[in-house]
Coordinates of C-alpha atoms and ligand atoms in Angstrom, one line a residue:
Chain C
M15 CA 14.3 15.7 -19.1
A16 CA 12.4 12.8 -20.6
I17 CA 9.9 10.9 -18.4
L18 CA 8.8 7.2 -18.7
L19 CA 5.4 6.4 -17.4
F20 CA 4.8 2.7 -16.7
A21 CA 1.1 2.3 -17.5
D22 CA -1.6 0.5 -15.6
H23 CA -3.9 -1.4 -18.0
D24 CA -5.3 -4.9 -18.6
N25 CA -4.2 -5.2 -22.2
G26 CA -7.6 -4.4 -23.5
T27 CA -8.2 -1.1 -21.7
L28 CA -6.1 1.6 -20.2
S29 CA -6.9 2.3 -16.5
E30 CA -7.9 5.9 -15.6
Q31 CA -5.0 5.8 -13.1
T32 CA -2.6 6.0 -16.0
A33 CA -4.3 9.2 -17.3
K34 CA -4.1 10.7 -13.8
A35 CA -0.4 9.7 -13.4
L36 CA 0.2 11.4 -16.8
T37 CA -1.0 14.7 -15.3
A38 CA 1.6 14.4 -12.5
A39 CA 4.2 13.5 -15.1
L40 CA 3.4 16.5 -17.2
Q41 CA 3.9 18.7 -14.1
I42 CA 7.5 17.4 -13.9
G43 CA 8.4 17.8 -17.6
P44 CA 6.9 18.0 -21.1
E45 CA 8.5 14.9 -22.7
V46 CA 6.5 11.9 -21.5
D47 CA 6.5 8.5 -23.0
I48 CA 4.0 5.9 -21.9
L49 CA 5.2 2.3 -21.7
I50 CA 2.6 -0.4 -22.3
A51 CA 4.0 -3.8 -21.2
G52 CA 1.6 -6.6 -22.0
K53 CA 0.4 -9.1 -24.5
G54 CA -2.3 -8.3 -27.1
A55 CA -2.1 -4.8 -25.6
A56 CA -2.6 -2.8 -28.8
P57 CA -5.9 -1.5 -27.6
A58 CA -4.3 -0.1 -24.4
A59 CA -1.5 1.4 -26.4
E60 CA -4.0 3.1 -28.7
A61 CA -5.8 4.5 -25.8
A62 CA -2.6 5.8 -24.3
A63 CA -1.6 7.4 -27.6
Q64 CA -4.8 9.4 -27.5
L65 CA -4.0 11.1 -24.2
T66 CA -3.2 14.8 -24.5
G67 CA 0.5 15.6 -23.8
V68 CA 2.0 12.1 -24.6
R69 CA 5.1 12.3 -26.7
S70 CA 5.1 8.6 -27.7
V71 CA 3.9 5.2 -26.6
L72 CA 6.2 2.3 -26.3
L73 CA 4.6 -1.1 -26.7
A74 CA 6.5 -4.2 -25.4
E75 CA 4.7 -7.5 -25.8
S76 CA 5.5 -11.0 -24.6
D77 CA 4.0 -13.9 -22.7
A78 CA 6.0 -12.9 -19.6
L79 CA 4.6 -9.4 -19.7
E80 CA 1.0 -10.4 -20.2
H81 CA 0.2 -9.9 -16.5
R82 CA 3.0 -7.4 -15.7
L83 CA 4.7 -9.5 -13.1
A84 CA 7.4 -7.7 -11.3
E85 CA 10.5 -9.5 -12.5
A86 CA 10.0 -9.3 -16.2
S87 CA 8.5 -5.8 -16.0
A88 CA 11.3 -4.4 -14.0
A89 CA 13.9 -5.9 -16.3
L90 CA 12.1 -4.2 -19.3
I91 CA 12.0 -0.8 -17.6
V92 CA 15.6 -0.9 -16.5
G93 CA 16.6 -1.7 -20.1
L94 CA 14.8 1.4 -21.3
A95 CA 15.9 3.7 -18.4
A96 CA 19.0 5.1 -20.1
G97 CA 16.8 7.4 -22.1
Y98 CA 15.0 8.9 -19.1
D99 CA 15.6 11.0 -16.1
T100 CA 12.4 10.1 -14.4
V101 CA 10.5 6.8 -14.3
L102 CA 7.0 6.8 -12.7
A103 CA 3.9 4.8 -12.4
P104 CA 0.5 5.2 -10.7
A105 CA 0.5 3.7 -7.2
T106 CA -1.7 0.8 -8.1
T107 CA -0.8 -2.7 -6.9
T108 CA 1.1 -3.2 -10.2
G109 CA 3.0 0.1 -9.8
K110 CA 3.8 -0.6 -6.2
N111 CA 5.0 -4.1 -7.0
V112 CA 7.2 -3.2 -9.9
L113 CA 8.8 0.3 -9.3
P114 CA 10.7 -0.4 -6.1
R115 CA 12.3 -3.3 -8.0
V116 CA 13.3 -0.9 -10.8
A117 CA 14.6 1.7 -8.3
A118 CA 16.9 -0.9 -6.5
L119 CA 18.2 -2.2 -9.9
L120 CA 19.1 1.4 -10.8
D121 CA 20.5 2.0 -7.3
V122 CA 18.2 4.9 -6.5
M123 CA 15.7 5.6 -3.7
Q124 CA 12.1 5.6 -4.8
I125 CA 9.7 8.3 -3.7
S126 CA 6.4 6.5 -3.0
E127 CA 2.9 7.8 -3.5
I128 CA 3.5 11.5 -4.3
T129 CA 0.5 13.7 -3.9
E130 CA 2.0 16.9 -5.3
V131 CA 4.8 17.9 -7.7
V132 CA 6.6 20.9 -6.1
S133 CA 9.3 21.0 -8.8
A134 CA 11.0 18.5 -11.1
D135 CA 13.0 17.1 -8.1
T136 CA 10.8 17.9 -5.1
F137 CA 7.6 16.2 -4.2
K138 CA 5.0 16.0 -1.4
R139 CA 4.0 12.6 0.0
P140 CA 1.9 11.5 3.0
I141 CA 3.5 9.6 5.8
Y142 CA 2.1 8.1 9.1
A143 CA -1.2 7.3 7.5
G144 CA -1.5 10.8 6.1
N145 CA -1.1 12.5 9.5
A146 CA 2.0 14.3 8.2
I147 CA 3.1 15.4 4.8
E148 CA 6.8 15.1 3.8
V149 CA 8.3 17.5 1.4
V150 CA 11.2 15.5 -0.1
Q151 CA 13.8 16.2 -2.7
S152 CA 15.7 13.7 -4.8
T153 CA 19.2 14.5 -6.1
E154 CA 19.5 11.1 -7.6
A155 CA 20.6 10.9 -11.3
K156 CA 17.3 9.2 -12.0
K157 CA 14.1 9.7 -10.1
V158 CA 11.7 6.8 -9.5
L159 CA 8.3 7.8 -8.3
T160 CA 4.8 6.3 -7.7
V161 CA 1.9 8.7 -7.9
R162 CA -1.1 8.6 -5.6
T163 CA -3.6 9.4 -8.3
A164 CA -6.6 10.5 -6.1
G165 CA -5.2 14.1 -6.1
F166 CA -4.6 14.4 -9.9
A167 CA -7.2 15.0 -12.6
A168 CA -7.1 12.5 -15.5
A169 CA -5.4 13.8 -18.6
A170 CA -8.0 14.1 -21.3
A171 CA -8.0 12.2 -24.6
G172 CA -7.2 14.6 -27.5
A173 CA -7.7 14.6 -31.2
A174 CA -4.1 13.8 -32.4
A175 CA -2.6 10.4 -31.5
A176 CA 1.0 10.1 -30.5
P177 CA 3.1 7.5 -32.3
I178 CA 3.2 4.0 -31.0
K179 CA 6.7 2.3 -31.2
A180 CA 7.3 -1.4 -30.6
V181 CA 10.1 -2.1 -28.2
E182 CA 12.0 -5.4 -27.5
A183 CA 10.2 -7.2 -24.7
G184 CA 13.3 -9.2 -23.6
T185 CA 13.2 -12.4 -21.6
E186 CA 15.1 -11.5 -18.5
G187 CA 13.3 -12.2 -15.2
A188 CA 10.6 -14.4 -16.9
E189 CA 11.9 -17.6 -15.3
L190 CA 11.5 -16.3 -11.8
S191 CA 7.7 -16.1 -11.7
S192 CA 4.6 -17.2 -13.6
F193 CA 1.0 -16.2 -13.5
L194 CA -1.6 -18.7 -12.4
E195 CA -5.0 -17.0 -12.2
N196 CA -6.9 -13.8 -11.4
M197 CA -9.8 -14.0 -9.1
L198 CA -11.3 -10.6 -9.7
S199 CA -14.5 -9.1 -8.3
S200 CA -16.8 -8.3 -11.1
S201 CA -19.3 -5.6 -10.8
D202 CA -21.4 -3.2 -12.9
R203 CA -20.7 -0.4 -10.4
P204 CA -18.1 2.2 -11.0
E205 CA -14.5 1.5 -9.9
L206 CA -13.6 2.6 -6.4
S207 CA -10.6 4.6 -7.4
S208 CA -12.4 6.7 -10.0
A209 CA -16.0 6.8 -8.6
K210 CA -17.6 10.2 -8.0
I211 CA -19.7 8.7 -5.1
I212 CA -18.7 5.9 -2.7
V213 CA -20.9 4.2 -0.1
S214 CA -18.8 2.4 2.4
G215 CA -19.8 -0.1 5.0
G216 CA -18.0 -1.1 8.3
R217 CA -18.1 -3.8 10.9
A218 CA -21.6 -2.7 11.9
L219 CA -23.1 -4.4 8.8
G220 CA -22.7 -7.7 10.6
S221 CA -22.7 -10.1 7.7
E222 CA -22.1 -10.4 4.0
E223 CA -25.8 -10.7 3.3
K224 CA -26.7 -7.6 5.3
F225 CA -23.8 -5.7 3.7
R226 CA -25.3 -6.5 0.3
E227 CA -28.9 -5.9 1.3
V228 CA -28.3 -2.6 2.9
I229 CA -25.4 -0.9 1.2
N230 CA -25.9 -2.0 -2.4
P231 CA -29.4 -0.5 -3.0
V232 CA -28.2 2.9 -1.9
A233 CA -25.1 2.6 -4.0
D234 CA -27.2 1.6 -7.0
K235 CA -29.5 4.6 -6.6
L236 CA -26.6 7.0 -6.4
G237 CA -24.6 5.3 -9.1
A238 CA -21.9 4.8 -6.5
A239 CA -19.0 2.5 -6.0
V240 CA -19.0 0.4 -2.8
G241 CA -16.2 0.5 -0.3
A242 CA -15.5 -1.1 3.1
S243 CA -13.4 -0.8 6.2
R244 CA -10.7 -3.3 7.0
A245 CA -12.9 -4.8 9.7
A246 CA -15.7 -5.5 7.2
V247 CA -13.2 -7.1 4.8
D248 CA -11.5 -9.1 7.5
A249 CA -14.9 -10.4 8.6
G250 CA -15.7 -11.4 5.0
Y251 CA -18.6 -9.0 4.5
A252 CA -16.9 -7.5 1.5
P253 CA -14.0 -8.5 -0.8
N254 CA -10.5 -7.3 -0.2
D255 CA -10.5 -4.9 -3.2
F256 CA -13.2 -2.9 -1.4
Q257 CA -10.9 -1.9 1.4
V258 CA -10.4 1.9 1.8
G259 CA -7.5 3.1 3.9
Q260 CA -3.9 3.5 4.7
T261 CA -3.2 0.0 3.4
G262 CA -6.1 -0.3 1.0
K263 CA -7.3 2.1 -1.6
V264 CA -7.0 5.9 -1.3
V265 CA -10.0 7.6 -2.7
A266 CA -11.2 11.2 -3.0
P267 CA -14.7 11.2 -4.5
D268 CA -17.1 14.1 -4.5
L269 CA -19.2 12.2 -1.9
Y270 CA -18.1 9.5 0.6
V271 CA -20.8 8.0 2.7
A272 CA -19.4 6.1 5.7
C273 CA -21.9 3.7 7.3
G274 CA -21.2 2.0 10.6
I275 CA -17.5 2.9 10.3
S276 CA -15.8 4.3 13.5
G277 CA -13.2 6.4 11.7
A278 CA -9.9 4.8 12.8
I279 CA -6.7 6.7 11.6
Q280 CA -6.1 3.9 9.1
H281 CA -9.5 4.3 7.5
L282 CA -9.4 8.1 7.5
A283 CA -6.1 7.9 5.6
G284 CA -7.9 6.5 2.6
M285 CA -10.8 8.9 2.4
K286 CA -10.3 12.1 4.2
D287 CA -9.6 14.1 1.1
S288 CA -13.1 13.4 -0.2
K289 CA -14.9 16.5 -1.1
I290 CA -18.0 15.8 1.0
I291 CA -18.1 13.2 3.8
V292 CA -21.3 11.8 5.3
A293 CA -21.1 9.7 8.4
I294 CA -24.0 7.5 9.7
N295 CA -23.2 6.0 13.1
T296 CA -25.1 5.1 16.3
D297 CA -22.3 6.5 18.4
E298 CA -22.4 10.3 18.4
D299 CA -18.8 10.3 19.7
A300 CA -17.4 8.1 16.8
P301 CA -14.2 9.8 15.4
I302 CA -15.6 9.6 11.9
F303 CA -17.9 12.6 12.8
Q304 CA -14.7 14.7 13.2
V305 CA -14.1 14.6 9.5
A306 CA -17.7 14.4 8.4
D307 CA -19.4 17.4 6.7
Y308 CA -22.8 15.9 7.5
G309 CA -23.2 13.5 10.4
L310 CA -26.4 11.5 11.1
V311 CA -26.5 9.8 14.5
G312 CA -28.7 6.8 13.9
D313 CA -29.0 3.1 13.2
L314 CA -27.8 2.4 9.6
F315 CA -30.4 -0.4 9.3
D316 CA -33.1 2.3 9.6
V317 CA -31.3 5.1 7.9
L318 CA -30.1 3.4 4.8
P319 CA -33.4 1.9 3.7
E320 CA -35.0 5.3 4.4
L321 CA -32.3 7.0 2.3
E322 CA -32.9 4.6 -0.5
R323 CA -36.6 5.3 -0.5
Q324 CA -36.1 9.0 -0.6
L325 CA -33.6 9.1 -3.4
Chain Y
M9 CA 15.2 -24.2 5.1
K10 CA 15.8 -21.0 7.0
V11 CA 13.3 -18.3 6.9
L12 CA 14.5 -14.7 7.5
V13 CA 12.0 -12.1 8.7
P14 CA 13.0 -8.5 8.9
V15 CA 11.0 -6.5 11.6
K16 CA 10.8 -2.7 12.1
R17 CA 10.2 -0.8 15.3
V18 CA 7.6 1.9 14.5
V19 CA 5.1 4.1 16.2
D20 CA 2.3 2.0 17.6
Y21 CA -0.7 2.0 15.2
N22 CA -3.0 3.4 17.8
V23 CA -0.9 6.6 18.2
K24 CA -2.0 9.8 16.5
I25 CA 1.3 11.4 15.8
R26 CA 2.1 15.2 15.9
V27 CA 4.1 17.1 13.4
K28 CA 6.8 19.2 15.1
A29 CA 6.1 22.9 15.1
D30 CA 9.3 23.7 13.4
G31 CA 8.6 21.4 10.5
T32 CA 11.6 19.2 11.0
G33 CA 9.7 16.0 11.5
V34 CA 7.3 14.1 13.6
D35 CA 7.4 14.3 17.4
L36 CA 8.3 10.8 18.6
A37 CA 9.3 11.7 22.2
N38 CA 7.5 9.5 24.7
V39 CA 5.4 7.9 22.1
K40 CA 4.5 4.2 22.3
M41 CA 6.6 2.1 19.9
S42 CA 5.7 -1.4 18.7
M43 CA 6.6 -3.9 16.0
N44 CA 5.2 -2.8 12.6
P45 CA 1.9 -4.7 12.3
F46 CA 2.6 -6.1 8.9
D47 CA 5.9 -7.5 10.3
E48 CA 4.0 -9.3 13.0
I49 CA 2.0 -11.0 10.3
A50 CA 5.3 -11.9 8.5
V51 CA 6.7 -13.4 11.8
E52 CA 3.6 -15.4 12.3
E53 CA 3.7 -16.8 8.8
A54 CA 7.3 -17.9 9.3
I55 CA 6.5 -19.6 12.6
R56 CA 3.6 -21.4 11.1
L57 CA 5.9 -22.7 8.3
K58 CA 8.2 -24.0 11.0
E59 CA 5.3 -25.6 12.9
A60 CA 4.2 -27.3 9.7
G61 CA 7.7 -28.7 9.2
K62 CA 8.4 -26.7 6.1
A63 CA 11.0 -24.5 7.7
D64 CA 13.8 -25.4 10.1
E65 CA 14.7 -22.1 11.6
V66 CA 13.2 -18.6 11.9
I67 CA 15.6 -15.8 12.1
V68 CA 14.4 -12.2 12.8
V69 CA 16.4 -9.2 12.0
S70 CA 15.9 -5.6 12.8
I71 CA 17.7 -2.5 11.6
G72 CA 17.4 0.6 13.8
P73 CA 18.2 2.0 17.2
A74 CA 19.3 -0.2 20.2
Q75 CA 15.6 -0.2 21.4
A76 CA 14.7 -2.2 18.4
Q77 CA 15.8 -5.1 20.6
D78 CA 12.3 -4.9 22.1
V79 CA 10.6 -5.8 18.9
L80 CA 13.1 -8.6 18.3
R81 CA 12.3 -10.0 21.8
T82 CA 8.6 -9.9 20.9
A83 CA 9.3 -11.9 17.7
L84 CA 11.3 -14.4 19.7
A85 CA 8.5 -14.7 22.2
M86 CA 6.1 -15.4 19.4
G87 CA 8.4 -18.3 18.4
A88 CA 11.3 -17.1 16.3
D89 CA 14.5 -19.0 17.0
R90 CA 17.1 -16.2 17.0
A91 CA 17.6 -12.6 16.3
I92 CA 20.0 -10.2 14.7
L93 CA 20.1 -6.5 15.5
I94 CA 21.9 -4.1 13.2
T95 CA 22.2 -0.8 14.9
T96 CA 22.2 2.4 13.0
E97 CA 22.5 6.0 14.4
C98 CA 19.9 7.6 12.2
P99 CA 16.8 6.4 10.5
V100 CA 17.6 4.5 7.3
E101 CA 15.9 4.5 3.9
P102 CA 14.4 1.3 2.4
L103 CA 17.2 1.0 -0.2
T104 CA 19.8 1.0 2.7
V105 CA 17.7 -1.5 4.6
A106 CA 17.5 -3.7 1.5
K107 CA 21.3 -3.6 1.1
L108 CA 21.9 -4.6 4.7
L109 CA 19.3 -7.4 4.4
K110 CA 21.1 -8.6 1.3
A111 CA 24.3 -8.8 3.3
V112 CA 22.5 -10.8 6.0
A113 CA 20.9 -13.1 3.4
A114 CA 24.4 -13.8 2.0
Q115 CA 25.5 -15.0 5.4
E116 CA 22.4 -16.9 6.5
E117 CA 21.3 -18.2 3.1
P118 CA 17.6 -18.4 3.8
G119 CA 15.3 -20.1 1.4
L120 CA 12.6 -17.5 2.0
V121 CA 12.4 -13.9 3.3
I122 CA 9.1 -12.8 4.5
L123 CA 8.6 -9.0 5.1
G124 CA 5.6 -6.8 5.9
K125 CA 4.3 -5.1 2.8
Q126 CA 4.8 -1.6 4.3
A127 CA 5.9 0.1 7.4
I128 CA 3.2 2.2 9.0
D129 CA 5.5 5.1 9.7
D130 CA 7.0 6.0 6.3
D131 CA 4.4 4.1 4.3
S132 CA 7.0 3.4 1.6
N133 CA 6.1 -0.1 0.6
Q134 CA 9.5 -0.7 -1.0
T135 CA 11.9 -2.8 1.1
G136 CA 10.8 -6.3 0.0
Q137 CA 10.7 -5.5 -3.7
M138 CA 14.1 -3.8 -3.4
L139 CA 15.6 -6.8 -1.6
A140 CA 14.3 -9.1 -4.3
A141 CA 15.9 -6.9 -7.0
L142 CA 19.3 -6.8 -5.2
L143 CA 19.3 -10.6 -4.7
G144 CA 18.0 -11.3 -8.2
W145 CA 15.1 -13.3 -6.6
S146 CA 11.5 -13.6 -7.4
Q147 CA 8.9 -11.6 -5.4
G148 CA 5.4 -12.4 -4.2
T149 CA 4.1 -9.1 -2.8
F150 CA 0.9 -8.2 -0.8
A151 CA 0.4 -11.9 0.0
S152 CA -2.8 -13.2 1.5
A153 CA -1.9 -16.9 1.1
L154 CA 1.4 -18.7 0.8
E155 CA 1.9 -22.4 -0.1
L156 CA 5.4 -23.8 -0.3
G157 CA 6.2 -26.5 -2.8
E158 CA 9.3 -28.1 -4.2
G159 CA 11.5 -25.3 -5.4
R160 CA 8.5 -23.1 -6.0
A161 CA 5.8 -21.3 -4.0
K162 CA 2.3 -20.3 -4.8
V163 CA 1.4 -16.8 -3.6
T164 CA -2.1 -15.4 -3.6
R165 CA -1.8 -11.6 -3.8
E166 CA -4.2 -8.8 -2.9
V167 CA -4.5 -6.7 -6.1
D168 CA -6.6 -3.7 -7.0
G169 CA -9.3 -5.8 -8.8
G170 CA -9.4 -8.7 -6.3
L171 CA -6.9 -11.6 -5.9
Q172 CA -4.1 -12.9 -8.1
A173 CA -2.3 -16.2 -7.8
I174 CA 1.2 -16.5 -9.0
E175 CA 4.0 -19.1 -8.8
I176 CA 7.5 -17.9 -7.8
A177 CA 10.8 -19.7 -7.9
L178 CA 12.6 -20.3 -4.5
P179 CA 14.5 -18.7 -2.9
A180 CA 12.0 -15.8 -2.9
I181 CA 10.8 -12.7 -1.2
V182 CA 7.2 -12.6 0.1
T183 CA 5.6 -9.5 1.5
A184 CA 2.7 -9.9 3.9
D185 CA -0.7 -8.2 3.5
L186 CA -3.3 -7.9 6.3
R187 CA -5.1 -11.1 5.6
L188 CA -2.2 -13.5 5.4
N189 CA -2.9 -14.6 9.0
E190 CA -3.8 -13.4 12.4
P191 CA -0.6 -13.1 14.5
R192 CA -0.6 -14.8 17.9
Y193 CA 0.1 -13.1 21.2
A194 CA 3.2 -14.2 23.0
S195 CA 2.4 -16.1 26.2
L196 CA 4.1 -15.1 29.5
P197 CA 6.2 -18.3 29.7
N198 CA 7.3 -17.7 26.1
I199 CA 8.2 -14.1 26.9
M200 CA 10.4 -15.4 29.7
K201 CA 12.0 -18.0 27.4
A202 CA 12.6 -15.4 24.7
K203 CA 15.0 -13.5 27.0
K204 CA 17.4 -16.4 26.7
K205 CA 17.2 -16.8 23.0
P206 CA 20.3 -15.6 21.1
L207 CA 20.3 -12.0 19.9
D208 CA 23.4 -11.1 17.9
Q209 CA 24.4 -7.4 17.8
K210 CA 26.0 -5.9 14.7
S211 CA 26.3 -2.4 13.2
A212 CA 25.8 -1.2 9.6
E213 CA 29.6 -0.7 9.3
D214 CA 30.1 -4.4 9.9
F215 CA 28.5 -5.0 6.5
G216 CA 30.3 -2.1 4.8
V217 CA 27.0 -0.6 3.8
S218 CA 26.7 3.2 3.8
T219 CA 23.6 4.5 5.7
A220 CA 23.8 8.0 4.3
P221 CA 20.3 9.0 3.0
R222 CA 19.8 9.6 -0.7
L223 CA 16.7 11.7 -0.3
K224 CA 16.6 15.1 1.4
V225 CA 13.5 15.8 3.5
L226 CA 13.1 19.5 3.2
R227 CA 10.3 19.8 5.8
V228 CA 7.4 17.9 7.3
E229 CA 4.0 19.6 7.2
E230 CA 0.7 19.3 8.9
P231 CA -2.0 17.9 6.5
A232 CA -4.8 20.2 5.5
A233 CA -7.4 20.2 8.2
R234 CA -11.1 19.7 7.3
A235 CA -13.6 22.4 8.3
A236 CA -16.0 21.3 11.1
G237 CA -19.2 19.8 9.8
V238 CA -22.7 19.7 11.2
K239 CA -25.1 17.0 12.5
V240 CA -28.3 16.6 10.6
G241 CA -31.5 15.3 12.3
S242 CA -33.1 13.2 9.5
V243 CA -32.6 11.6 6.2
G244 CA -34.7 14.3 4.6
E245 CA -32.4 17.0 6.0
L246 CA -29.3 15.1 4.8
L247 CA -30.6 14.8 1.3
D248 CA -31.6 18.4 1.2
K249 CA -28.1 19.5 2.3
L250 CA -26.4 17.1 -0.2
K251 CA -28.5 18.6 -3.0
T252 CA -28.7 22.3 -2.3
E253 CA -25.7 23.0 -0.1
A254 CA -23.1 20.6 -1.3
G255 CA -24.4 20.0 -4.8
V256 CA -23.0 16.5 -4.9
I257 CA -26.1 14.5 -5.8
Ligands
FAD401 C1 -1.6 -2.2 10.0 C2 -3.0 -1.8 9.9 C3 -3.5 -1.4 8.7 C4 -4.9 -1.0 8.7 N1 -5.4 -0.6 7.5 C5 -6.7 -0.3 7.4 C6 -7.3 0.2 6.2 O1 -6.6 0.3 5.1 N2 -8.6 0.5 6.2 C7 -9.4 0.4 7.3 O2 -10.6 0.7 7.2 N3 -8.9 0.0 8.4 C8 -7.5 -0.4 8.5 N4 -7.1 -0.8 9.7 C9 -8.0 -1.1 10.8 C10 -8.4 0.1 11.6 O3 -7.5 0.3 12.7 C11 -9.8 -0.2 12.3 O4 -9.7 -1.4 13.1 C12 -11.0 -0.4 11.3 O5 -10.9 0.6 10.3 C13 -12.3 -0.5 12.0 O6 -13.3 -0.8 11.1 P1 -14.8 -0.3 11.4 O7 -14.8 1.2 11.5 O8 -15.7 -0.9 10.4 O9 -15.1 -1.1 12.8 P2 -15.3 -0.5 14.2 O10 -14.2 0.3 14.6 O11 -15.7 -1.7 15.1 O12 -16.5 0.5 14.1 C14 -17.9 0.1 13.9 C15 -18.7 1.3 14.0 O13 -20.0 1.0 13.7 C16 -20.9 1.7 14.6 N5 -22.2 1.0 14.6 C17 -22.4 -0.2 15.2 N6 -23.7 -0.6 15.0 C18 -24.3 0.4 14.2 C19 -25.5 0.6 13.5 N7 -26.5 -0.4 13.7 N8 -25.7 1.7 12.8 C20 -24.7 2.6 12.6 N9 -23.5 2.5 13.2 C21 -23.3 1.4 13.9 C22 -20.1 1.8 15.9 O14 -20.6 2.9 16.7 C23 -18.7 2.0 15.4 O15 -18.4 3.3 15.3 C24 -5.7 -1.1 9.8 C25 -5.2 -1.5 11.0 C26 -3.8 -1.9 11.1 C27 -3.2 -2.3 12.4

């Protein structure tokens, strides 16, 4: 019953999503190996080896794997798959890119974005933007899964380190694609997917400048990450990686503050499992109030500066 | 170069669906159905490539019930040249769809296949990647920009940390994210013209692909409901509740 967890990392650091996916993996079975595919990725491998419950860490390094592009990564995983019954990854953009390719090469159906492990072969996953939950069983010889990490606590780092084994990186698939550049948003704020508090802005913000002027000071006071609706991202008020929703990031912080966001199904899909939801909206009938624990009917351009002052 | 665009008929994105009381699935009786929004973006991108002289023909293909003709007609009205409908009795899984599309690709020999990144009904986000695997092609998923070059394409992808640019060898699979383009509406004259465009009907059996599902859906449940909240009258009251009642700040 061995399980292979394809890790999310950036060579230098292991993402917290990997630790969360490990929790899901350990609910499926006890023998979990973490695969670090990368280049200069020893730091990520060492961090993975520290996680409690890991049997061993496999480290595969090559130029082609440096950015974990799908073709080379999938070929690597398929080459290792014989030793495993289950292959899984956190449902990050890397996991979502690579694992379906692995599943098809293994001729099995993937189960995407599981939110609960019912048993080693049965899982819950949201469908229709989270408006229904499917309980689905796989009788495939191998199970390929991605894990929606918002619902799983991160496995802790323990005292003893698991062994790190180098594995052959291979060259298959490398000729199909190459990395050009990353244009990543840089910020000192916490990451959206692991933040305890998120302040999100919608179309009502009106411009990039106002988004920054009004949302950021409140987020900074709260030590919060900043999120956005699709409308705000489409309009260029916030970068794409801020988008929360069915087709953006799925988050479940302790506190989610939705400012000038109407509460479309697609947005709710990304945040309705937050512990506490606050909605600030001029329209008292906005659907966002149906999921809000605390609703404040008012103009966000008055409310947010006031909130910042009182914090 | 031919561009192949698979399109799926799904529940319209504005519909709030209901789970059937007996837990066997989602109630789709008399619900508005439309083209999957991501597929509209894929169709639009293919048409723009043709308009820019970079593609010769745009072929749309749908796998599903006979009514999937409607979404194919919509794509034809937007500007696709011809359509293929592969009818199946029951809903099919992404792996099956990918196998059928592989068979279509073998016949049509497209230089590029553009798909939506996910269907908004099953939210699987698998088909494009699976098709790329089965064909042994490169994949540029979650694309927000696409530039075709000689034998290669540059794809800008929406990733968790921002954007990533990659270069992929053609033929390739590209999956469309929300910001790749804004799809056009079909004009009335184009809707009329689309009725005369060729629509080829096939069945899954014609391709020798089994449509039997691999996964077993044991039941479909209602998601956990949130308890009703309260309205607060002021910022002061809000902060007080967050501190003392909710304990989150
Ligand atoms: C395929 C597909 C995928 C999608 N994926 C996502 C997704 O992942 N995430 C997502 O968010 N959306 C997604 N959407 C879009 C979604 O349907 C909505 O269009 C979007 O969420 C609306 O954003 P909004 O709430 O900011 O804007 P609007 O719906 O326009 O709402 C603006 C709100 O601001 C309020 N307001 C206006 N002025 C003020 C003020 N001064 N103070 C306070 N409140 C004010 C208004 O009352 C209104 O409620 C998707 C749509 C499709 C079709």
